[in-house]
Amino acid sequence: MEACRLAARDLACRRGDMLLFRALDLDLSPGEALRLTGPNGCGKSSLIRILSGLMRPFGGKVERAGMVALLDERPALDEQAPLGKAIAFWARMDGIAADALGQMGLGELTDVPVRYLSTGQRKRAAFARLIGQQAPIWLLDEPLNGLDSDATSSVEALVEGHCQSGGIAVIASHQSFAAQGVRSLHIPDFSA
């Protein structure tokens, strides 16, 4: 895995007239995982978007070394295509590992159109794509939503393995996340 680092200095986020957080610092090195906590609307998803480069901070700066992969509520899969074809599209773009669908327990669903997949199956398909991207930095926004207890355990083990292999994970989640070594950052501690 390529060397990676993710740092933020004096970050501030404003949405409309509301300053969600300010003076937020973080510094993550290979092997580290950080869980973002706080109530709805406090800025967890906004911080994930800022860290990914999809949103500009109101103040401060982000430093990234290494490729970033984002998993959020939009799995970016063609709703009309069978799952196998939808993932094959990304395989050509990202180089998804051939066994990523099997690893996420979806190997028997390759002929099922994405629109017929359950919420949990869609989430696992998004993880199959994430695995294939081979990015060292994972930004996960509510990664456990829609997953049953077995799939939750698989995802927690997947993230733990990613970090043990030298990756970084930032996890915005209302749910507990049972992976070894995950630190927490409570976003409301940085509210204005």
XYZ file of N, CA and C in Angstrom:
576
model
N 0.852 -1.186 0.000
C 0.000 0.000 0.000
C 0.893 1.243 0.000
N 0.509 2.228 -0.787
C 1.299 3.456 -0.852
C 1.253 4.194 0.487
N 2.302 4.973 0.753
C 2.363 5.749 1.991
C 1.202 6.746 2.024
N 0.673 6.964 3.219
C -0.467 7.863 3.320
C -0.388 8.684 4.601
N -1.072 9.804 4.572
C -1.202 10.682 5.727
C -2.402 11.576 5.473
N -3.113 11.903 6.542
C -4.260 12.801 6.443
C -4.224 13.730 7.642
N -4.162 15.018 7.378
C -4.089 15.999 8.462
C -4.995 17.178 8.140
N -5.500 17.792 9.188
C -6.304 19.010 9.054
C -5.840 19.971 10.137
N -5.738 21.231 9.775
C -5.276 22.258 10.706
C -6.290 23.385 10.772
N -6.758 23.650 11.973
C -7.619 24.796 12.249
C -8.836 24.853 11.313
N -9.437 23.682 11.061
C -10.571 23.615 10.138
C -11.813 24.267 10.727
N -12.537 24.950 9.860
C -13.846 25.505 10.201
C -14.796 25.164 9.059
N -16.050 24.924 9.419
C -17.063 24.585 8.422
C -18.305 25.430 8.667
N -18.757 26.064 7.622
C -19.969 26.885 7.688
C -20.960 26.349 6.672
N -22.202 26.162 7.098
C -23.287 25.753 6.210
C -24.368 26.808 6.346
N -24.575 27.570 5.280
C -25.513 28.691 5.351
C -24.990 29.717 6.335
N -25.833 30.117 7.290
C -25.417 31.088 8.298
C -24.859 30.432 9.559
N -24.790 29.111 9.573
C -24.382 28.403 10.782
C -22.933 27.912 10.696
N -22.144 28.244 11.700
C -20.787 27.739 11.813
C -20.870 26.409 12.569
N -20.622 25.308 11.870
C -20.787 23.977 12.460
C -19.652 23.611 13.404
N -18.427 23.897 12.985
C -17.273 23.636 13.851
C -16.146 24.579 13.465
N -15.207 24.727 14.412
C -14.042 25.591 14.161
C -12.872 25.054 14.976
N -11.671 25.463 14.616
C -10.440 25.100 15.331
C -10.281 23.584 15.456
N -10.689 22.832 14.432
C -10.592 21.384 14.454
C -9.272 20.956 13.830
N -8.513 20.170 14.573
C -7.243 19.623 14.100
C -7.314 18.103 14.147
N -6.680 17.474 13.191
C -6.482 16.029 13.244
C -5.245 15.680 12.453
N -4.638 14.560 12.824
C -3.431 14.097 12.155
C -3.434 12.576 12.200
N -3.596 11.941 11.047
C -3.677 10.490 10.963
C -2.548 9.947 10.104
N -1.901 8.920 10.627
C -0.797 8.242 9.949
C -1.227 6.828 9.592
N -0.426 6.118 8.802
C -0.782 4.749 8.431
C -1.123 3.899 9.653
N -2.209 3.137 9.513
C -2.642 2.242 10.575
C -3.642 2.841 11.539
N -4.005 4.101 11.353
C -4.905 4.760 12.300
C -6.324 4.885 11.756
N -7.278 4.816 12.692
C -8.696 4.982 12.360
C -9.304 5.977 13.338
N -10.181 6.820 12.826
C -10.822 7.858 13.622
C -12.321 7.817 13.373
N -13.103 7.741 14.449
C -14.564 7.761 14.344
C -15.066 9.142 14.720
N -15.833 9.763 13.837
C -16.439 11.066 14.078
C -17.802 10.839 14.718
N -18.046 11.494 15.851
C -19.308 11.315 16.563
C -20.000 12.659 16.763
N -21.283 12.580 17.081
C -22.088 13.764 17.347
C -23.467 13.602 16.747
N -24.389 14.460 17.140
C -25.773 14.348 16.652
C -25.905 14.747 15.182
N -27.057 14.431 14.610
C -27.351 14.863 13.237
C -27.153 16.369 13.110
N -26.556 16.763 11.998
C -26.415 18.184 11.715
C -25.217 18.853 12.355
N -24.376 18.112 13.062
C -23.229 18.749 13.733
C -22.037 18.944 12.809
N -22.027 18.261 11.649
C -20.948 18.475 10.694
C -20.099 17.251 10.378
N -20.521 16.056 10.792
C -19.735 14.850 10.507
C -19.589 14.628 8.995
N -20.702 14.637 8.285
C -20.657 14.426 6.834
C -19.937 15.573 6.136
N -20.131 16.780 6.631
C -19.422 17.927 6.043
C -17.917 17.766 6.210
N -17.477 17.293 7.376
C -16.042 17.078 7.580
C -15.523 16.004 6.627
N -16.277 14.931 6.451
C -15.875 13.888 5.496
C -15.725 14.493 4.101
N -16.664 15.321 3.697
C -16.609 15.941 2.364
C -15.421 16.904 2.249
N -15.126 17.620 3.327
C -13.958 18.504 3.322
C -12.681 17.685 3.208
N -12.563 16.617 3.983
C -11.368 15.776 3.944
C -11.169 15.123 2.579
N -12.283 14.835 1.890
C -12.202 14.206 0.564
C -11.833 15.201 -0.536
N -11.999 16.487 -0.264
C -11.750 17.506 -1.275
C -12.993 17.890 -2.052
N -14.157 17.341 -1.688
C -15.403 17.667 -2.379
C -16.043 18.959 -1.883
N -15.577 19.453 -0.750
C -16.134 20.671 -0.170
C -14.980 21.485 0.398
N -15.055 22.774 0.215
C -14.012 23.652 0.753
C -14.311 23.990 2.208
N -13.271 24.031 3.023
C -13.500 24.456 4.408
C -13.750 25.960 4.461
N -14.462 26.391 5.479
C -14.665 27.817 5.708
C -13.351 28.453 6.163
N -12.532 27.670 6.858
C -11.222 28.106 7.303
C -10.334 26.900 7.518
N -9.029 27.117 7.541
C -8.075 26.056 7.770
C -7.702 25.337 6.490
N -6.940 24.245 6.664
C -6.497 23.510 5.478
C -6.384 22.021 5.774
N -6.447 21.241 4.691
C -6.325 19.788 4.744
C -5.083 19.393 3.962
N -4.328 18.457 4.517
C -3.156 17.901 3.834
C -3.376 16.407 3.674
N -3.251 15.934 2.435
C -3.427 14.515 2.134
C -2.215 14.011 1.377
N -1.766 12.823 1.752
C -0.756 12.101 0.978
C -1.328 10.712 0.753
N -1.572 10.374 -0.486
C -2.171 9.086 -0.818
C -3.562 9.270 -1.394
N -3.983 8.286 -2.155
C -5.289 8.324 -2.800
C -6.407 8.157 -1.762
N -7.520 8.833 -2.024
C -8.672 8.810 -1.120
C -9.843 8.102 -1.791
N -10.532 7.252 -1.028
C -11.770 6.615 -1.486
C -12.884 7.004 -0.522
N -14.026 7.413 -1.073
C -15.168 7.868 -0.280
C -16.317 6.886 -0.416
N -16.916 6.530 0.718
C -18.129 5.729 0.729
C -19.173 6.520 1.505
N -20.271 6.864 0.815
C -21.359 7.582 1.489
C -22.688 6.942 1.100
N -23.784 7.655 1.268
C -25.100 7.062 1.003
C -25.389 6.877 -0.484
N -24.555 7.398 -1.353
C -24.741 7.255 -2.800
C -23.725 6.241 -3.332
N -24.145 5.011 -3.636
C -23.170 3.994 -4.031
C -22.597 4.150 -5.444
N -23.090 5.074 -6.226
C -22.585 5.335 -7.584
C -22.613 4.084 -8.463
N -23.717 3.357 -8.393
C -23.905 2.180 -9.235
C -25.103 2.414 -10.144
N -24.976 2.017 -11.403
C -26.054 2.168 -12.381
C -27.255 1.346 -11.938
N -28.346 2.008 -11.605
C -29.564 1.358 -11.089
C -30.162 0.357 -12.079
N -29.988 0.605 -13.366
C -30.610 -0.243 -14.389
C -29.764 -1.465 -14.723
N -28.490 -1.407 -14.436
C -27.580 -2.494 -14.807
C -27.588 -3.611 -13.773
N -27.323 -4.844 -14.220
C -27.104 -5.917 -13.244
C -25.870 -5.575 -12.407
N -25.847 -6.050 -11.180
C -24.747 -5.720 -10.262
C -23.387 -6.034 -10.875
N -23.263 -7.175 -11.520
C -21.982 -7.543 -12.124
C -21.505 -6.520 -13.144
N -22.419 -6.026 -13.980
C -22.059 -5.013 -14.987
C -21.758 -3.671 -14.334
N -22.539 -3.312 -13.307
C -22.312 -2.035 -12.619
C -20.931 -2.011 -11.962
N -20.554 -3.136 -11.363
C -19.231 -3.229 -10.738
C -18.141 -3.329 -11.807
N -18.427 -4.014 -12.914
C -17.444 -4.135 -14.001
C -17.074 -2.765 -14.567
N -18.050 -1.854 -14.624
C -17.750 -0.485 -15.067
C -16.652 0.113 -14.195
N -16.838 0.001 -12.863
C -15.839 0.564 -11.959
C -14.542 -0.230 -11.979
N -14.616 -1.523 -12.283
C -13.396 -2.327 -12.382
C -12.494 -1.775 -13.483
N -13.117 -1.354 -14.591
C -12.329 -0.756 -15.675
C -11.742 0.584 -15.246
N -12.460 1.329 -14.407
C -11.991 2.642 -13.953
C -10.998 2.528 -12.796
N -11.343 1.662 -11.822
C -10.583 1.591 -10.573
C -9.661 0.388 -10.474
N -9.912 -0.630 -11.264
C -9.143 -1.860 -11.129
C -9.627 -2.714 -9.974
N -10.938 -2.824 -9.816
C -11.515 -3.599 -8.719
C -11.038 -5.041 -8.775
N -10.679 -5.553 -7.622
C -10.260 -6.947 -7.514
C -11.422 -7.860 -7.923
N -11.099 -8.934 -8.619
C -12.129 -9.833 -9.139
C -12.971 -10.449 -8.034
N -12.411 -10.625 -6.864
C -13.141 -11.284 -5.788
C -13.832 -10.308 -4.837
N -13.885 -9.034 -5.166
C -14.468 -8.041 -4.252
C -15.945 -8.319 -3.985
N -16.712 -8.712 -4.998
C -18.129 -9.027 -4.785
C -18.271 -10.264 -3.902
N -17.449 -11.269 -4.162
C -17.475 -12.468 -3.338
C -17.068 -12.176 -1.903
N -16.073 -11.333 -1.746
C -15.605 -10.962 -0.406
C -16.713 -10.291 0.403
N -17.607 -9.575 -0.275
C -18.703 -8.891 0.407
C -19.994 -9.725 0.390
N -19.905 -10.994 0.010
C -21.060 -11.881 0.046
C -22.084 -11.618 -1.037
N -21.643 -11.088 -2.185
C -22.569 -10.723 -3.262
C -22.323 -11.508 -4.544
N -21.479 -12.514 -4.494
C -21.104 -13.265 -5.690
C -22.267 -13.873 -6.449
N -23.340 -14.215 -5.753
C -24.488 -14.843 -6.409
C -25.504 -13.827 -6.929
N -25.218 -12.543 -6.777
C -26.176 -11.510 -7.194
C -25.723 -10.732 -8.426
N -24.745 -11.220 -9.147
C -24.195 -10.456 -10.272
C -25.215 -10.191 -11.380
N -26.232 -11.041 -11.523
C -27.241 -10.858 -12.575
C -28.456 -10.053 -12.118
N -28.493 -9.664 -10.864
C -29.635 -8.922 -10.311
C -29.439 -7.426 -10.571
N -30.420 -6.756 -11.193
C -30.294 -5.309 -11.391
C -30.124 -4.584 -10.050
N -29.278 -3.595 -10.036
C -28.971 -2.845 -8.813
C -30.246 -2.323 -8.161
N -31.235 -1.916 -8.952
C -32.459 -1.343 -8.392
C -33.220 -2.326 -7.507
N -32.968 -3.632 -7.670
C -33.648 -4.645 -6.865
C -32.871 -5.051 -5.611
N -31.688 -4.517 -5.438
C -30.890 -4.868 -4.262
C -31.441 -4.181 -3.019
N -31.342 -4.850 -1.891
C -31.754 -4.246 -0.623
C -30.761 -3.149 -0.237
N -31.108 -2.374 0.759
C -30.212 -1.319 1.250
C -28.873 -1.909 1.679
N -28.921 -3.006 2.411
C -27.686 -3.643 2.869
C -26.851 -4.193 1.732
N -27.506 -4.780 0.721
C -26.776 -5.291 -0.436
C -26.112 -4.154 -1.208
N -26.799 -3.036 -1.327
C -26.212 -1.872 -2.007
C -24.986 -1.368 -1.240
N -25.119 -1.345 0.087
C -24.000 -0.884 0.905
C -22.803 -1.827 0.733
N -23.062 -3.127 0.733
C -21.968 -4.085 0.540
C -21.371 -3.955 -0.862
N -22.199 -3.658 -1.863
C -21.680 -3.430 -3.217
C -20.778 -2.197 -3.244
N -21.161 -1.174 -2.496
C -20.313 0.024 -2.406
C -18.976 -0.325 -1.754
N -19.003 -1.201 -0.767
C -17.743 -1.647 -0.155
C -16.906 -2.456 -1.136
N -17.554 -3.258 -1.997
C -16.805 -3.997 -3.017
C -16.052 -3.023 -3.914
N -16.704 -1.945 -4.276
C -16.025 -0.942 -5.093
C -14.897 -0.282 -4.310
N -15.139 0.031 -3.033
C -14.119 0.655 -2.180
C -12.874 -0.224 -2.095
N -13.075 -1.523 -1.901
C -11.950 -2.464 -1.828
C -11.126 -2.391 -3.103
N -11.809 -2.383 -4.230
C -11.133 -2.393 -5.516
C -10.354 -1.134 -5.829
N -10.723 -0.028 -5.232
C -10.022 1.217 -5.507
C -8.595 1.192 -4.990
N -8.336 0.339 -4.017
C -7.004 0.182 -3.448
C -6.425 1.511 -2.974
N -7.288 2.378 -2.487
C -6.859 3.668 -1.938
C -6.431 3.470 -0.479
N -5.361 4.092 -0.056
C -4.932 3.924 1.335
C -5.775 4.711 2.339
N -6.485 5.747 1.879
C -7.293 6.556 2.796
C -8.764 6.298 2.498
N -9.481 5.772 3.499
C -10.907 5.507 3.383
C -11.679 6.515 4.201
N -12.626 7.202 3.569
C -13.529 8.130 4.234
C -14.923 7.512 4.167
N -15.455 7.120 5.313
C -16.685 6.341 5.384
C -17.763 7.119 6.121
N -18.820 7.479 5.411
C -19.919 8.242 6.001
C -21.084 7.290 6.270
N -21.343 7.012 7.529
C -22.392 6.090 7.985
C -22.281 4.733 7.277
N -21.123 4.080 7.411
C -20.904 2.831 6.673
C -21.739 1.644 7.154
N -22.299 1.714 8.350
C -23.058 0.574 8.878
C -24.559 0.678 8.655
N -25.038 1.814 8.157
C -26.483 1.970 7.917
C -26.976 0.900 6.952
N -28.073 0.247 7.330
C -28.698 -0.741 6.466
C -28.082 -2.131 6.537
N -27.064 -2.324 7.367
C -26.407 -3.627 7.441
C -26.928 -4.439 8.625
N -27.060 -5.738 8.419
C -27.427 -6.612 9.530
C -26.178 -6.874 10.383
N -26.334 -7.635 11.455
C -25.219 -7.816 12.391
C -24.044 -8.557 11.757
N -24.302 -9.536 10.885
C -23.206 -10.244 10.226
C -22.435 -9.324 9.286
N -23.157 -8.538 8.490
C -22.504 -7.610 7.566
C -21.763 -6.518 8.336
N -22.331 -6.068 9.453
C -21.656 -5.078 10.292
C -20.322 -5.614 10.781
N -20.317 -6.849 11.276
C -19.070 -7.466 11.744
C -18.057 -7.590 10.609
N -18.527 -7.931 9.413
C -17.631 -8.045 8.251
C -17.006 -6.699 7.904
N -17.822 -5.644 7.925
C -17.315 -4.309 7.600
C -16.316 -3.843 8.667
N -16.623 -4.081 9.931
C -15.693 -3.697 11.001
C -14.353 -4.421 10.838
N -14.403 -5.712 10.502
C -13.179 -6.484 10.270
C -12.437 -5.979 9.028
N -13.179 -5.613 7.991
C -12.586 -5.089 6.767
C -11.817 -3.797 7.050
N -12.437 -2.887 7.807
C -11.785 -1.615 8.140
C -10.567 -1.870 9.032
N -10.710 -2.749 10.000
C -9.579 -3.082 10.875
C -8.417 -3.650 10.054
N -8.718 -4.554 9.122
C -7.683 -5.117 8.259
C -7.030 -4.071 7.375
N -7.835 -3.139 6.869
C -7.301 -2.056 6.040
C -6.275 -1.241 6.834
N -6.610 -0.917 8.067
C -5.689 -0.136 8.904
C -4.461 -0.958 9.286
N -4.638 -2.231 9.590
C -3.496 -3.088 9.929
C -2.542 -3.236 8.754
N -3.059 -3.044 7.524
C -2.222 -3.107 6.326
C -1.579 -1.762 5.995
N -1.748 -0.776 6.875
C -1.120 0.522 6.660
C -2.040 1.584 6.110
N -3.335 1.313 6.045
C -4.287 2.308 5.568
C -4.768 3.207 6.700
N -5.537 4.207 6.312
C -6.169 5.152 7.235
C -7.672 5.077 6.993
N -8.460 5.178 8.076
C -9.916 5.213 7.936
C -10.489 6.315 8.820
N -11.389 7.110 8.243
C -12.170 8.088 9.000
C -13.621 7.653 8.837
N -14.299 7.442 9.969
C -15.630 6.852 9.993
C -16.598 7.804 10.680
N -17.544 8.356 9.941
C -18.614 9.171 10.543
C -19.770 8.224 10.805
N -20.123 8.037 12.080
C -21.150 7.050 12.386
C -21.859 7.344 13.689
N -23.182 7.157 13.675
C -23.973 7.231 14.901
C -23.863 5.934 15.683
N -23.513 4.866 14.995
C -23.434 3.554 15.620
C -22.033 3.312 16.159
N -21.937 2.457 17.164
C -20.613 2.094 17.652
C -19.889 1.346 16.542
N -18.583 1.396 16.574
C -17.777 0.762 15.536
C -16.715 -0.068 16.237
N -16.893 -1.385 16.201
C -16.063 -2.301 16.990
C -14.839 -2.777 16.216
N -13.947 -1.872 15.915
C -12.673 -2.232 15.297
C -11.570 -1.790 16.256
N -10.567 -2.608 16.358
C -9.484 -2.342 17.303
C -8.753 -1.037 16.964
N -8.491 -0.253 17.992
C -7.678 0.942 17.850
C -8.367 2.170 17.277
N -9.676 2.156 17.149
C -10.388 3.307 16.591
C -10.507 4.388 17.678
N -9.970 5.558 17.385
C -10.130 6.716 18.276
C -11.409 7.446 17.910
N -11.872 8.322 18.807
C -13.083 9.107 18.538
C -12.789 10.595 18.586
N -13.504 11.327 17.745
C -13.466 12.785 17.732
C -14.915 13.250 17.765
N -15.298 13.914 18.848
C -16.678 14.378 19.020
C -16.787 15.779 18.414
N -17.446 15.883 17.267
C -17.520 17.143 16.514
C -18.071 18.302 17.343
N -19.118 18.113 18.179
C -19.625 19.245 18.964
C -18.586 19.882 19.892
N -17.497 19.173 20.189
C -16.435 19.782 21.009
C -15.770 20.949 20.291
N -16.001 21.067 18.989
C -15.402 22.131 18.190
C -16.443 23.112 17.660
N -17.637 23.100 18.263
C -18.686 24.006 17.811
C -18.379 25.428 18.257
N -18.928 26.354 17.510
C -18.646 27.769 17.767
C -19.346 28.263 19.028
